[in-house]
Short mmCIF file of C-alpha atoms in Angstrom, two decimals:
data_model
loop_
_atom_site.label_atom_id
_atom_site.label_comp_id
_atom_site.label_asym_id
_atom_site.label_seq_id
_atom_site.Cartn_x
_atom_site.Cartn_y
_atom_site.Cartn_z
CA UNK A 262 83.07 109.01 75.52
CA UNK A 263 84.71 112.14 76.54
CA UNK A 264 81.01 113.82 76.12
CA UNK A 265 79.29 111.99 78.41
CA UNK A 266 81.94 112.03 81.22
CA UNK A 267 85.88 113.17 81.86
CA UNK A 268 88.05 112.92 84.99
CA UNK A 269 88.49 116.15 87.05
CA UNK A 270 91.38 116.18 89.35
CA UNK A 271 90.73 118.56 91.96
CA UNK A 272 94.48 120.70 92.67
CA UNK A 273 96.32 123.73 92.67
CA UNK A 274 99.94 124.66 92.60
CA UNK A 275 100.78 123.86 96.01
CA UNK A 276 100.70 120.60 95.46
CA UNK A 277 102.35 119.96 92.47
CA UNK A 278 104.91 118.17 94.21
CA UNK A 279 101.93 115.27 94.41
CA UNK A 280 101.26 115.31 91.07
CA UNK A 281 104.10 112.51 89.42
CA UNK A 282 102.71 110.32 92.05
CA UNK A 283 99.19 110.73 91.85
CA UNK A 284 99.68 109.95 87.58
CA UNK A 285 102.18 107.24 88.14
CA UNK A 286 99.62 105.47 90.94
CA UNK A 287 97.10 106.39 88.31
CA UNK A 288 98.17 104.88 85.44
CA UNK A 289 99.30 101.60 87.04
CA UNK A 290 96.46 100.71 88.50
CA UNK A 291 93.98 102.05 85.58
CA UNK A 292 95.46 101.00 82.68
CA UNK A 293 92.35 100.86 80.25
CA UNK A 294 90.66 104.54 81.48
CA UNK A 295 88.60 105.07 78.38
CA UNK A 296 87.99 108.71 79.81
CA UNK A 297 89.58 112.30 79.36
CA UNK A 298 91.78 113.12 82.38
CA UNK A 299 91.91 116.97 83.45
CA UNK A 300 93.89 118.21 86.17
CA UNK A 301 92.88 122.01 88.13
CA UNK A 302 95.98 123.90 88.54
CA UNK A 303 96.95 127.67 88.83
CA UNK A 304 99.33 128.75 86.38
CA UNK A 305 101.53 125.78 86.05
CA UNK A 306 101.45 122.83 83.60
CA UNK A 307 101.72 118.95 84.44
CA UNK A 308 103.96 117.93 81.71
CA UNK A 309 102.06 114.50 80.40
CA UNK A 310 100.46 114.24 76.69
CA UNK A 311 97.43 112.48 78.31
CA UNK A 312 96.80 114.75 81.06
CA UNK A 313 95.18 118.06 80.02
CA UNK A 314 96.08 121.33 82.54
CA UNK A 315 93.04 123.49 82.93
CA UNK A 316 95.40 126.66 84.21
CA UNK A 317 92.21 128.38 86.62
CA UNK A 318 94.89 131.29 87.57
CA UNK A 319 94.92 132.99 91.34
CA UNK A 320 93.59 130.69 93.98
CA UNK A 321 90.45 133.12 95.29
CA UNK A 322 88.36 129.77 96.15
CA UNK A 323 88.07 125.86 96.30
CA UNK A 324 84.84 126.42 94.62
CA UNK A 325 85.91 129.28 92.52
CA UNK A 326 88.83 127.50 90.72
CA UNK A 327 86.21 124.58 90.48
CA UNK A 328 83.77 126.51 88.73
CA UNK A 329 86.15 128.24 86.22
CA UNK A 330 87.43 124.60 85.68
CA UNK A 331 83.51 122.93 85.53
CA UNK A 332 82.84 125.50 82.65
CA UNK A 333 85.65 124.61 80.13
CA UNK A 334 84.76 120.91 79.60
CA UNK A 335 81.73 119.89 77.09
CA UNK A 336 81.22 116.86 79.00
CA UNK A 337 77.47 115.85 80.73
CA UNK A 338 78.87 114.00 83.35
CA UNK A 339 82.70 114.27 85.56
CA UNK A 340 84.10 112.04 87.50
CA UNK A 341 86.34 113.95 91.00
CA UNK A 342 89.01 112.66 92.08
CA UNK A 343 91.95 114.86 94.48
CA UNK A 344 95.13 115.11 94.27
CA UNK A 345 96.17 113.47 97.31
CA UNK A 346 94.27 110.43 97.01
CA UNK A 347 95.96 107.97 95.54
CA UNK A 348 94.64 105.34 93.62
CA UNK A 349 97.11 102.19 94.85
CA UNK A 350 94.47 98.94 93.55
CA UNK A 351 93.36 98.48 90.06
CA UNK A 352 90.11 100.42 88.97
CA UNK A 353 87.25 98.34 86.51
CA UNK A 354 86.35 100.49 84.18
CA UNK A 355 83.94 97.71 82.91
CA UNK A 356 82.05 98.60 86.68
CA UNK A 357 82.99 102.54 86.35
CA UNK A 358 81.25 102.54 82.41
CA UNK A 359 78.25 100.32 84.15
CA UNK A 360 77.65 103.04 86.97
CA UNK A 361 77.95 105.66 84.15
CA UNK A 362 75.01 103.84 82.03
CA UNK A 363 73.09 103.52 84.83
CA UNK A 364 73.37 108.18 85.23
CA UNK A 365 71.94 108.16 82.17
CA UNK A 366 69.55 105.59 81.90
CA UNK A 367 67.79 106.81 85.60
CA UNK A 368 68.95 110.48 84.87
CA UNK A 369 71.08 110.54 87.98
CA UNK A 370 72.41 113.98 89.32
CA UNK A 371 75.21 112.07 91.85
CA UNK A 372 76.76 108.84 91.83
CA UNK A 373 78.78 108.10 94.69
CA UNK A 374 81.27 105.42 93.95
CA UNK A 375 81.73 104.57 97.47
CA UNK A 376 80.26 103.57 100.99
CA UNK A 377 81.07 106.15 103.19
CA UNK A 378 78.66 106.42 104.04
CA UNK A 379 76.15 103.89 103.14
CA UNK A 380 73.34 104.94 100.97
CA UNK A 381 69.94 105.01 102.70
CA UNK A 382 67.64 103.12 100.23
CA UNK A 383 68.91 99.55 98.80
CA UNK A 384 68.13 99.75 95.14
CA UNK A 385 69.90 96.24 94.94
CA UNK A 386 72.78 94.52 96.77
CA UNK A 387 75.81 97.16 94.59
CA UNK A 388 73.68 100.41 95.21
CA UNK A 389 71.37 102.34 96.88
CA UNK A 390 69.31 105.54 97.11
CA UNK A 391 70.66 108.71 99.11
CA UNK A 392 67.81 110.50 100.87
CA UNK A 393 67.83 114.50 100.43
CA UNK A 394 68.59 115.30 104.44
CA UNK A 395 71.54 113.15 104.50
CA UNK A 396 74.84 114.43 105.32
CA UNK A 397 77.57 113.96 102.47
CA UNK A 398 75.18 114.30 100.11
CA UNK A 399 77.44 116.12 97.77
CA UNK A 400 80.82 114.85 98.87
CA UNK A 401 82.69 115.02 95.81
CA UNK A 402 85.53 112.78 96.26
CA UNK A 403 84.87 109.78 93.64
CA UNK A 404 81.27 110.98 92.53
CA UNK A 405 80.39 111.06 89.50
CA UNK A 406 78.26 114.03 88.93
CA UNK A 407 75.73 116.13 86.59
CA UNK A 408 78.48 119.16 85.81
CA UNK A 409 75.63 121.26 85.30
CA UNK A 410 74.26 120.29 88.85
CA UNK A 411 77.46 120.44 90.18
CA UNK A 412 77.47 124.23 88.79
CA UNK A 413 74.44 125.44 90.20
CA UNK A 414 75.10 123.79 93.56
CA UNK A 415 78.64 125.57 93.82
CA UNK A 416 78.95 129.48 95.08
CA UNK A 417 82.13 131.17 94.54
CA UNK A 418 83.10 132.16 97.89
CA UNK A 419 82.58 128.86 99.84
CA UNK A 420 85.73 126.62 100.41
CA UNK A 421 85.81 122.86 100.29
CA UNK A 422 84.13 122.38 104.04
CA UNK A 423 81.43 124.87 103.65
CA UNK A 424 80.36 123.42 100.27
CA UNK A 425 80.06 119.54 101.82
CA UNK A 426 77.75 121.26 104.79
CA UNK A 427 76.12 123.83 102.29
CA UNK A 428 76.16 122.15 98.80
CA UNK A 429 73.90 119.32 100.79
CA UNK A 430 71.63 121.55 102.04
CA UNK A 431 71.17 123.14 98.66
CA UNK A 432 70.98 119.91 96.98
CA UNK A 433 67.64 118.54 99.13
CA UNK A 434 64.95 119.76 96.25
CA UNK A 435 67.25 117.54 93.88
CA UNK A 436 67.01 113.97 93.43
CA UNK A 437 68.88 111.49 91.56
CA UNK A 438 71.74 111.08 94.20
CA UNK A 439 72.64 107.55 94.95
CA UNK A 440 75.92 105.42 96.28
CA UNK A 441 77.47 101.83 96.12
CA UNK A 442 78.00 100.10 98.91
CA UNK A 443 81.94 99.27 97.82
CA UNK A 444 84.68 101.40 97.10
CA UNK A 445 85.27 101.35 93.15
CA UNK A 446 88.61 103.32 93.39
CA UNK A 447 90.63 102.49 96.17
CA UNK A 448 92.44 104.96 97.38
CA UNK A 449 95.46 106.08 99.82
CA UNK A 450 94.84 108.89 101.88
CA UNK A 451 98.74 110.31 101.42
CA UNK A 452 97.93 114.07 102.63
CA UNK A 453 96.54 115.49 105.84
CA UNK A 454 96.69 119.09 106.63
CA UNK A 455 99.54 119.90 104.56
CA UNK A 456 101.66 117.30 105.40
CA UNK A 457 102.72 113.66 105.25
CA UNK A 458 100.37 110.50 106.70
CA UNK A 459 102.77 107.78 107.56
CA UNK A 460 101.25 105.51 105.38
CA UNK A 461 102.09 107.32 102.36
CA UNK A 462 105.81 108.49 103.30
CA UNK A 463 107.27 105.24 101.99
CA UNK A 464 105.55 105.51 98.57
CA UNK A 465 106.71 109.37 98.47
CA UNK A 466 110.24 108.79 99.02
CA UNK A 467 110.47 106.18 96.08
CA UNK A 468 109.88 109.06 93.79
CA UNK A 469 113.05 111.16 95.72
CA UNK A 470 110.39 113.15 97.75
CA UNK A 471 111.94 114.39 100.47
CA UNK A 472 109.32 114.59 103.25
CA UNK A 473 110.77 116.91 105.30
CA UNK A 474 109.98 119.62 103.39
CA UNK A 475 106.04 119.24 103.83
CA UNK A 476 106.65 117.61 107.48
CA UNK A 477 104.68 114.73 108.94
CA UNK A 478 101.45 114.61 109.85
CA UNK A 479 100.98 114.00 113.56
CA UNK A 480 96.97 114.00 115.12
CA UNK A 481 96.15 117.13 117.56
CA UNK A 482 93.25 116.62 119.81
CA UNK A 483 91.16 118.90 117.74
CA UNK A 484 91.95 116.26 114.78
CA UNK A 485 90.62 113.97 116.82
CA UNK A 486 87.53 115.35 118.02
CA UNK A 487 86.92 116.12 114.46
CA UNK A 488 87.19 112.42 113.57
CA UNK A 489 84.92 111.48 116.73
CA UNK A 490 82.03 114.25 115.52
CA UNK A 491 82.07 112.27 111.74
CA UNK A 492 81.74 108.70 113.82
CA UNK A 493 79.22 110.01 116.36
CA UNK A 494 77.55 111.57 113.04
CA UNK A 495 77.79 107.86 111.25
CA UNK A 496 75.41 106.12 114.55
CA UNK A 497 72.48 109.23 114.13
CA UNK A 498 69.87 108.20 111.10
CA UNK A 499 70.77 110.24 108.46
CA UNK A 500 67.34 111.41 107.46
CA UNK A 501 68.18 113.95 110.80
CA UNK A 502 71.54 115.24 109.61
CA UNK A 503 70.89 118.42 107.97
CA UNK A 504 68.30 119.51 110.91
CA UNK A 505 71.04 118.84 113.85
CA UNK A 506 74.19 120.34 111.90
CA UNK A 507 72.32 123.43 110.86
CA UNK A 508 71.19 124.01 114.94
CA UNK A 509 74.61 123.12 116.41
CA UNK A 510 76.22 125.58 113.65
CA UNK A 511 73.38 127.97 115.01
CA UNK A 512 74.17 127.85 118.57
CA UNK A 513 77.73 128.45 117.93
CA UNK A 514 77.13 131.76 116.65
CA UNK A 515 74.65 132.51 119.50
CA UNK A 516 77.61 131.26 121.92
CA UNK A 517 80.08 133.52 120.24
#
């Protein structure tokens, strides 16, 4: 199994002080995970038999570390998950193995195991089709990907935000990129720009986490106006995405 796909939890030192809950969450809630579980870090080890450590060293990139990572595992397929999204409802891996058969079988690049957003193309009522000018197209949170497409797609210097915007636009002479229209690991959301979501605070201090030292995340206006932009995004047909983020990002720099 470990061939065909493994777990890659995306990380880095900074947030080690996640990790023991992300594993804990993890483990309760997918018990039976018949796949190899690798974590990105810098230079420091998580200290659990069935996690492996891929050390990456300094943090130059997102997509740097990601690519030293990508290149170590002999798997065809991985699975993404990040570190501060923790799984808090049980996971099927009867569903996640299905999905899996079903990358091979159509020779799938992308497998988004969630609806957000929607694919574009009902294949049948559990998933659907992603069009190549959509937006998200190579959102990595749980996707299960080609690691070799996930390879080329990836440049060094690019961090996590410019690869979403960039990694779609590369992807649109690939096909093979579909979604569900469920969420197949439920997640909490526990970080937010460094810091503490409410909703997760409880869960952090029953592991002796004191808060205080990351703070608590409080929404800014410009949080918000980022979260209107991705709803007002959501309402435009997707087929148009690409075309109006690539002119508004253009008319910024002409504005500058």
């Amino acid at each position: 199994m470990k061939n065909k796909l493994q777990i890659l939890v995306l990380s880095f030192d900074g947030f080690s002080d996640i990790w023991p809950i992300f594993f804990d969450s993890f483990y309760k809630n997918w018990i039976d995970c018949p796949f190899k579980i690798n974590l990105i870090t810098n230079y420091k080890k998580y200290e659990d038999e069935r996690v492996n450590s891929i050390k990456t060293g300094e943090d130059v990139s997102w997509s740097y570390n990601l690519m030293k990572a990508l290149v170590t595992l002999e798997t065809d397929y991985v699975l993404i998950l990040y570190d501060d999204a923790i799984i808090n409802k049980p996971v099927n891996s009867k569903k996640i193995l299905e999905f899996l058969d079903i990358c091979y079988k159509l020779k799938l690049n992308y497998f988004r195991l969630r609806n957000s957003p929607d694919p574009d193309i009902r294949i049948n009522e559990e998933y659907g089709e992603i069009l190549r000018n959509s937006y998200y197209r190579t959102s990595l949170f749980s996707s299960i990907i080609n690691r070799k497409v996930l390879l080329n797609l990836l440049r060094a210097e690019e961090n996590a935000w410019d690869f979403e915007f960039n990694g779609t636009y590369r992807s649109r002479n690939l096909s093979g990129f579909f979604a569900t229209y469920e969420y197949h690991i439920p997640i909490l959301h526990a970080i937010e720009k460094g810091k503490w979501r409410e909703e997760a605070v409880i869960l952090a201090k029953s592991f002796g986490i004191d808060c205080g030292k990351r703070g608590y995340y409080i929404p800014t206006k410009s949080n918000l106006k980022q979260s209107l932009k991705q709803k007002i995004i959501f309402f435009i047909p997707q087929k148009y995405h690409i075309r109006l983020i690539y002119w508004v990002r253009k008319l910024k720099k002409l504005l500058r």
